[in-house]
Amino acid sequence: MELLLDPLPETGPAVITYAAGEGDSVSELVEAILGDLEILAIGLFPGWLPEGERLSGPGGGGVAAARVLAGRLAASTRHFGPFLADLAERAIRHRGPLVFGRSGPEGRSFPAEVRAAGLARVIASTFGRASAALVIYVPEKLTSHGETVLVAGCEWLAHRSGMGIWLVGPELRRVETLHLEVPAAVRRLAGEMTAPPLTATVGVPPVAGRPHAGSVVEQAMEAALAGCDWAHGRSWNQMYQSKDPLFVMIRTDLMWVREKCVVEFDGPEHETSAHMERDRIRDRHLERDGFTVLRFTNQQVMGDLRGVLRHIDEFLRARRLGMSEGAGWCPKKDSRTGRSRHCLC
């Protein structure tokens, strides 16, 4: 699924993944999903509210300004004004990491139908898409009652929200199963991958121009870069089309286009042979186009953020001075994986 959806075709919907649990009733299941989607929408703010990034916070006129901006947006779009204004106010009042599975900041009580349709529009607009789709992972060993609740809840969401609902995983007796043919190249890579455990209830793709809402590493990096004068010109999660017309588009974590510098942050999943091969191919195409790719592990960022910042700073300063390589940083081979890493010595 990950390999097929990254990058997503420009005409496709915004795709959100959801790890469903077994619910006792349809209303309980729907409420759980809507609650997590609301937390997601709040975490994606201000991506869905033009000029929302200028709002300072809950103090002063931040809340009032958010409601005004939401009203203006709703007047010229399909958004429902009162719901959008309430969501914007809650986003201003809540600043912090996304925590799914628990109640978000309280707001007005809207009917489930209004929340479902409103959230679908907000999520789609955040990614510049006309629609959204929810990929729901079916729990293993689902009981007969749990299956009935899941299917009925998904039918309700599909009709009320306008989202496409995709159920993936174990076959269900109450719905027709469709087996998709995966391209051979993707099958080869996927055959080497071990499915990691689901670490979050909701999975969301990154928004172009912003650090990933669900990535602690990217959020920490952006918070640090915001205070660095030398970090101007950076761009998060942008798509890049290689000069090789036969190669797919590349989504980079962090890029300085003018300096032709790409910075990638690697989690544990990048240590699998499939991910390592993907990264090697991606880096090779970027390097052929004149880019230098700096890779840091999540552990490096969270364990020595100042060191990572120093090395990026030194490379950019050197590149801006016309040097072909940055001073003060050195690529090293990982003795276990054979991949290039940037030492923080």
Short mmCIF file of C-alpha atoms in Angstrom, two decimals:
data_model
loop_
_atom_site.label_atom_id
_atom_site.label_comp_id
_atom_site.label_asym_id
_atom_site.label_seq_id
_atom_site.Cartn_x
_atom_site.Cartn_y
_atom_site.Cartn_z
CA MET A 1 0.00 0.00 0.00
CA GLU A 2 2.78 2.41 0.94
CA LEU A 3 4.70 1.74 -2.26
CA LEU A 4 1.62 2.15 -4.44
CA LEU A 5 0.48 5.44 -2.87
CA ASP A 6 3.80 7.31 -2.75
CA PRO A 7 3.77 9.42 -4.75
CA LEU A 8 0.02 9.73 -5.23
CA PRO A 9 -1.20 10.63 -8.74
CA GLU A 10 -2.21 14.29 -9.01
CA THR A 11 -5.77 13.30 -9.87
CA GLY A 12 -6.14 10.95 -6.90
CA PRO A 13 -7.90 11.69 -3.62
CA ALA A 14 -6.14 12.57 -0.39
CA VAL A 15 -5.57 9.14 1.18
CA ILE A 16 -5.79 8.72 4.96
CA THR A 17 -5.18 5.36 6.63
CA TYR A 18 -6.99 4.22 9.75
CA ALA A 19 -6.40 1.24 12.03
CA ALA A 20 -9.91 0.24 13.04
CA GLY A 21 -10.76 -1.44 16.30
CA GLU A 22 -13.70 -3.75 16.96
CA GLY A 23 -16.70 -1.66 18.00
CA ASP A 24 -19.72 -2.69 20.02
CA SER A 25 -22.08 -0.51 17.96
CA VAL A 26 -22.12 1.47 14.73
CA SER A 27 -22.49 4.76 16.59
CA GLU A 28 -19.47 3.94 18.78
CA LEU A 29 -17.31 3.07 15.78
CA VAL A 30 -18.34 6.16 13.82
CA GLU A 31 -17.74 8.41 16.83
CA ALA A 32 -14.25 6.95 17.31
CA ILE A 33 -13.32 7.53 13.67
CA LEU A 34 -14.76 11.05 13.56
CA GLY A 35 -13.01 11.93 16.81
CA ASP A 36 -9.63 10.86 15.42
CA LEU A 37 -10.27 12.66 12.12
CA GLU A 38 -11.03 15.84 14.07
CA ILE A 39 -7.73 15.51 15.94
CA LEU A 40 -6.05 15.02 12.56
CA ALA A 41 -7.75 18.12 11.08
CA ILE A 42 -6.67 20.21 14.07
CA GLY A 43 -3.11 18.93 13.67
CA LEU A 44 -3.14 19.85 9.96
CA PHE A 45 -4.07 23.46 10.76
CA PRO A 46 -3.32 25.98 9.22
CA GLY A 47 -2.87 23.96 6.02
CA TRP A 48 -6.60 24.14 5.28
CA LEU A 49 -7.16 27.80 6.26
CA PRO A 50 -5.53 30.39 3.97
CA GLU A 51 -3.58 32.99 5.98
CA GLY A 52 -4.08 30.90 9.11
CA GLU A 53 -0.32 30.70 9.65
CA ARG A 54 -0.36 34.41 10.57
CA LEU A 55 -2.57 33.85 13.59
CA SER A 56 -0.63 34.17 16.82
CA GLY A 57 -2.51 31.93 19.25
CA PRO A 58 -5.45 31.71 21.66
CA GLY A 59 -4.63 35.01 23.30
CA GLY A 60 -5.60 38.37 21.84
CA GLY A 61 -7.49 38.25 18.56
CA GLY A 62 -6.25 34.86 17.38
CA VAL A 63 -9.52 33.02 17.95
CA ALA A 64 -11.71 35.79 16.56
CA ALA A 65 -9.48 36.15 13.50
CA ALA A 66 -9.58 32.39 12.91
CA ARG A 67 -13.37 32.41 12.91
CA VAL A 68 -13.44 35.36 10.49
CA LEU A 69 -11.02 33.66 8.08
CA ALA A 70 -13.04 30.44 8.26
CA GLY A 71 -16.24 32.34 7.48
CA ARG A 72 -14.64 33.98 4.45
CA LEU A 73 -13.38 30.64 3.17
CA ALA A 74 -16.77 28.98 3.61
CA ALA A 75 -18.50 31.79 1.72
CA SER A 76 -16.60 30.94 -1.46
CA THR A 77 -16.35 27.14 -1.10
CA ARG A 78 -18.43 24.08 -0.17
CA HIS A 79 -17.31 24.26 3.48
CA PHE A 80 -20.02 24.67 6.13
CA GLY A 81 -19.20 27.97 7.84
CA PRO A 82 -20.19 27.27 11.47
CA PHE A 83 -18.38 23.91 11.54
CA LEU A 84 -15.25 25.33 9.88
CA ALA A 85 -15.17 28.31 12.26
CA ASP A 86 -15.51 26.01 15.27
CA LEU A 87 -12.74 23.75 13.98
CA ALA A 88 -10.47 26.75 13.39
CA GLU A 89 -11.08 28.02 16.92
CA ARG A 90 -10.27 24.61 18.38
CA ALA A 91 -7.08 24.46 16.30
CA ILE A 92 -5.96 27.85 17.64
CA ARG A 93 -6.64 26.78 21.21
CA HIS A 94 -4.81 23.48 20.82
CA ARG A 95 -1.09 23.52 20.08
CA GLY A 96 0.79 20.27 20.46
CA PRO A 97 1.50 16.84 18.97
CA LEU A 98 -1.26 14.69 17.57
CA VAL A 99 -2.54 12.15 20.10
CA PHE A 100 -5.16 9.84 18.68
CA GLY A 101 -7.58 7.72 20.62
CA ARG A 102 -8.55 10.39 23.09
CA SER A 103 -10.84 13.41 23.03
CA GLY A 104 -9.53 16.58 21.46
CA PRO A 105 -10.34 20.11 22.62
CA GLU A 106 -14.06 20.60 23.13
CA GLY A 107 -16.11 22.48 20.56
CA ARG A 108 -19.70 22.94 19.55
CA SER A 109 -21.80 19.82 19.24
CA PHE A 110 -22.55 19.23 15.55
CA PRO A 111 -24.48 16.22 14.23
CA ALA A 112 -22.33 13.34 13.07
CA GLU A 113 -23.44 13.93 9.47
CA VAL A 114 -22.15 17.52 9.55
CA ARG A 115 -18.86 16.48 11.13
CA ALA A 116 -18.31 13.67 8.62
CA ALA A 117 -18.90 15.85 5.54
CA GLY A 118 -17.02 18.79 7.01
CA LEU A 119 -13.95 16.76 7.93
CA ALA A 120 -13.82 15.12 4.50
CA ARG A 121 -13.74 18.56 2.85
CA VAL A 122 -11.13 19.91 5.25
CA ILE A 123 -8.80 16.93 4.74
CA ALA A 124 -9.18 17.00 0.96
CA SER A 125 -8.55 20.76 0.74
CA THR A 126 -5.43 20.49 2.91
CA PHE A 127 -3.78 18.38 0.23
CA GLY A 128 -5.23 20.34 -2.67
CA ARG A 129 -7.46 17.45 -3.70
CA ALA A 130 -11.09 17.40 -4.75
CA SER A 131 -11.90 14.44 -2.49
CA ALA A 132 -10.56 12.19 0.24
CA ALA A 133 -10.42 8.44 0.75
CA LEU A 134 -10.14 6.54 4.02
CA VAL A 135 -8.17 3.29 3.93
CA ILE A 136 -9.35 1.21 6.89
CA TYR A 137 -7.24 -1.72 8.02
CA VAL A 138 -9.54 -4.56 9.04
CA PRO A 139 -8.64 -6.01 12.46
CA GLU A 140 -7.39 -9.58 12.57
CA LYS A 141 -9.78 -12.22 13.99
CA LEU A 142 -12.81 -9.93 13.78
CA THR A 143 -15.94 -11.46 15.35
CA SER A 144 -19.15 -11.81 13.36
CA HIS A 145 -20.72 -8.95 15.33
CA GLY A 146 -17.61 -6.83 14.90
CA GLU A 147 -17.68 -7.40 11.17
CA THR A 148 -21.33 -6.34 10.96
CA VAL A 149 -20.56 -3.15 12.91
CA LEU A 150 -17.50 -2.36 10.78
CA VAL A 151 -19.26 -2.79 7.46
CA ALA A 152 -22.35 -0.83 8.57
CA GLY A 153 -20.18 1.97 9.97
CA CYS A 154 -18.16 2.19 6.78
CA GLU A 155 -21.33 2.30 4.68
CA TRP A 156 -22.60 5.16 6.83
CA LEU A 157 -19.33 7.07 6.47
CA ALA A 158 -19.22 6.58 2.71
CA HIS A 159 -22.75 7.94 2.25
CA ARG A 160 -22.56 10.77 4.78
CA SER A 161 -19.02 12.04 4.30
CA GLY A 162 -18.56 11.59 0.56
CA MET A 163 -15.21 9.89 1.18
CA GLY A 164 -14.23 6.72 -0.56
CA ILE A 165 -13.90 3.95 2.05
CA TRP A 166 -11.39 1.20 1.28
CA LEU A 167 -11.23 -1.89 3.50
CA VAL A 168 -7.92 -3.75 3.34
CA GLY A 169 -6.73 -6.83 5.18
CA PRO A 170 -8.57 -10.04 6.07
CA GLU A 171 -11.52 -10.91 3.85
CA LEU A 172 -14.98 -10.02 5.13
CA ARG A 173 -18.00 -12.22 4.61
CA ARG A 174 -20.42 -9.31 4.21
CA VAL A 175 -18.66 -7.50 1.36
CA GLU A 176 -17.36 -8.57 -2.01
CA THR A 177 -13.59 -9.00 -2.01
CA LEU A 178 -11.56 -7.45 -4.81
CA HIS A 179 -8.01 -8.69 -5.46
CA LEU A 180 -5.80 -6.07 -7.12
CA GLU A 181 -2.88 -6.93 -9.38
CA VAL A 182 0.21 -5.15 -8.11
CA PRO A 183 2.89 -4.14 -10.68
CA ALA A 184 5.82 -6.54 -10.79
CA ALA A 185 8.37 -3.90 -9.75
CA VAL A 186 6.35 -3.08 -6.64
CA ARG A 187 5.89 -6.79 -5.85
CA ARG A 188 9.65 -7.30 -5.89
CA LEU A 189 10.21 -4.53 -3.37
CA ALA A 190 7.20 -5.44 -1.25
CA GLY A 191 8.34 -9.05 -1.11
CA GLU A 192 11.36 -7.95 0.90
CA MET A 193 9.38 -5.78 3.29
CA THR A 194 8.06 -6.89 6.63
CA ALA A 195 4.89 -5.07 7.58
CA PRO A 196 5.72 -2.91 10.62
CA PRO A 197 3.31 -2.82 13.54
CA LEU A 198 0.75 -0.03 13.38
CA THR A 199 2.10 2.67 15.66
CA ALA A 200 -0.67 5.21 15.10
CA THR A 201 -4.41 5.05 14.65
CA VAL A 202 -4.41 7.49 11.74
CA GLY A 203 -1.84 7.70 8.96
CA VAL A 204 -1.68 10.83 6.85
CA PRO A 205 0.54 11.84 3.94
CA PRO A 206 2.67 14.98 4.28
CA VAL A 207 1.38 18.35 3.12
CA ALA A 208 3.57 20.01 0.49
CA GLY A 209 5.47 22.90 2.02
CA ARG A 210 5.04 21.81 5.65
CA PRO A 211 6.73 19.35 8.00
CA HIS A 212 4.75 16.14 8.41
CA ALA A 213 2.01 16.64 11.01
CA GLY A 214 2.61 13.16 12.41
CA SER A 215 6.43 13.28 12.47
CA VAL A 216 8.03 14.32 15.75
CA VAL A 217 11.39 14.52 13.96
CA GLU A 218 10.21 16.87 11.21
CA GLN A 219 8.30 19.03 13.69
CA ALA A 220 11.39 19.31 15.90
CA MET A 221 13.58 20.18 12.92
CA GLU A 222 11.23 22.91 11.69
CA ALA A 223 10.93 24.41 15.16
CA ALA A 224 14.72 24.63 15.30
CA LEU A 225 15.16 25.86 11.71
CA ALA A 226 12.60 28.63 12.24
CA GLY A 227 15.12 30.36 14.50
CA CYS A 228 18.07 30.02 12.10
CA ASP A 229 18.80 32.89 9.70
CA TRP A 230 20.78 30.61 7.40
CA ALA A 231 17.82 28.23 6.90
CA HIS A 232 15.95 30.53 4.51
CA GLY A 233 14.75 29.00 1.25
CA ARG A 234 13.88 25.61 2.73
CA SER A 235 10.89 23.65 1.49
CA TRP A 236 9.31 20.63 3.18
CA ASN A 237 7.82 17.57 1.48
CA GLN A 238 7.94 18.80 -2.09
CA MET A 239 7.61 16.63 -5.16
CA TYR A 240 10.57 16.67 -7.53
CA GLN A 241 10.59 15.35 -11.08
CA SER A 242 13.95 13.98 -12.08
CA LYS A 243 15.40 14.98 -15.42
CA ASP A 244 15.16 11.30 -16.31
CA PRO A 245 11.65 11.09 -17.88
CA LEU A 246 11.45 7.36 -17.13
CA PHE A 247 11.84 7.86 -13.37
CA VAL A 248 8.87 8.50 -11.09
CA MET A 249 8.51 11.73 -9.15
CA ILE A 250 10.39 11.94 -5.85
CA ARG A 251 9.03 13.36 -2.60
CA THR A 252 11.86 14.83 -0.56
CA ASP A 253 11.71 15.42 3.19
CA LEU A 254 13.50 18.76 3.16
CA MET A 255 15.00 20.65 0.23
CA TRP A 256 16.91 23.81 -0.54
CA VAL A 257 16.27 24.13 -4.26
CA ARG A 258 18.71 26.95 -5.07
CA GLU A 259 21.56 25.26 -3.21
CA LYS A 260 20.58 21.85 -4.64
CA CYS A 261 20.57 20.29 -1.21
CA VAL A 262 18.19 17.55 -0.08
CA VAL A 263 17.97 16.42 3.55
CA GLU A 264 16.33 13.08 4.37
CA PHE A 265 15.39 11.78 7.82
CA ASP A 266 15.47 7.99 8.11
CA GLY A 267 13.41 6.03 10.60
CA PRO A 268 13.99 2.34 11.43
CA GLU A 269 12.00 1.23 8.38
CA HIS A 270 14.76 2.60 6.14
CA GLU A 271 17.07 -0.17 7.38
CA THR A 272 15.12 -2.85 5.48
CA SER A 273 16.68 -3.98 2.23
CA ALA A 274 13.66 -2.78 0.22
CA HIS A 275 13.82 0.75 1.65
CA MET A 276 17.59 0.85 1.27
CA GLU A 277 17.26 -0.01 -2.40
CA ARG A 278 14.57 2.63 -2.92
CA ASP A 279 16.71 5.24 -1.17
CA ARG A 280 19.78 4.31 -3.22
CA ILE A 281 17.88 4.69 -6.50
CA ARG A 282 16.29 7.98 -5.40
CA ASP A 283 19.60 9.43 -4.26
CA ARG A 284 21.31 8.40 -7.48
CA HIS A 285 18.73 10.24 -9.60
CA LEU A 286 18.93 13.34 -7.41
CA GLU A 287 22.73 13.33 -7.58
CA ARG A 288 22.64 13.01 -11.37
CA ASP A 289 20.57 16.20 -11.37
CA GLY A 290 23.22 18.00 -9.32
CA PHE A 291 21.75 17.59 -5.82
CA THR A 292 23.63 16.52 -2.73
CA VAL A 293 21.60 14.26 -0.43
CA LEU A 294 22.30 14.47 3.30
CA ARG A 295 20.78 11.63 5.30
CA PHE A 296 20.35 11.60 9.07
CA THR A 297 18.67 8.99 11.22
CA ASN A 298 15.82 9.90 13.55
CA GLN A 299 18.13 9.02 16.44
CA GLN A 300 20.70 11.55 15.23
CA VAL A 301 18.09 14.30 15.03
CA MET A 302 16.52 13.64 18.41
CA GLY A 303 19.82 12.83 20.13
CA ASP A 304 21.99 15.61 18.73
CA LEU A 305 19.78 18.21 17.06
CA ARG A 306 22.39 20.95 17.39
CA GLY A 307 24.96 18.76 15.64
CA VAL A 308 22.61 18.03 12.75
CA LEU A 309 21.79 21.73 12.37
CA ARG A 310 25.49 22.62 12.44
CA HIS A 311 26.31 20.22 9.62
CA ILE A 312 23.43 21.39 7.42
CA ASP A 313 24.44 24.99 8.10
CA GLU A 314 28.06 24.34 7.15
CA PHE A 315 27.08 22.56 3.95
CA LEU A 316 24.68 25.32 2.86
CA ARG A 317 27.19 28.06 3.64
CA ALA A 318 29.84 26.22 1.60
CA ARG A 319 27.45 25.65 -1.28
CA ARG A 320 26.42 29.29 -1.23
CA LEU A 321 30.08 30.26 -1.47
CA GLY A 322 30.31 28.22 -4.64
CA MET A 323 32.12 25.24 -3.16
CA SER A 324 31.27 21.83 -4.57
CA GLU A 325 31.26 20.18 -1.13
CA GLY A 326 30.40 21.48 2.32
CA ALA A 327 33.15 21.97 4.85
CA GLY A 328 32.97 20.35 8.25
CA TRP A 329 30.84 17.37 7.39
CA CYS A 330 31.92 13.97 6.19
CA PRO A 331 29.93 11.15 4.66
CA LYS A 332 30.70 7.78 6.21
CA LYS A 333 29.64 4.27 5.41
CA ASP A 334 27.54 2.46 7.97
CA SER A 335 29.51 -0.71 8.70
CA ARG A 336 26.31 -2.77 8.99
CA THR A 337 24.25 -1.46 6.09
CA GLY A 338 26.90 -0.05 3.78
CA ARG A 339 24.88 3.17 3.39
CA SER A 340 26.25 6.70 3.61
CA ARG A 341 25.64 8.47 6.90
CA HIS A 342 26.78 11.89 8.02
CA CYS A 343 28.90 11.79 11.11
CA LEU A 344 28.45 14.41 13.80
CA CYS A 345 32.08 14.54 14.90
#
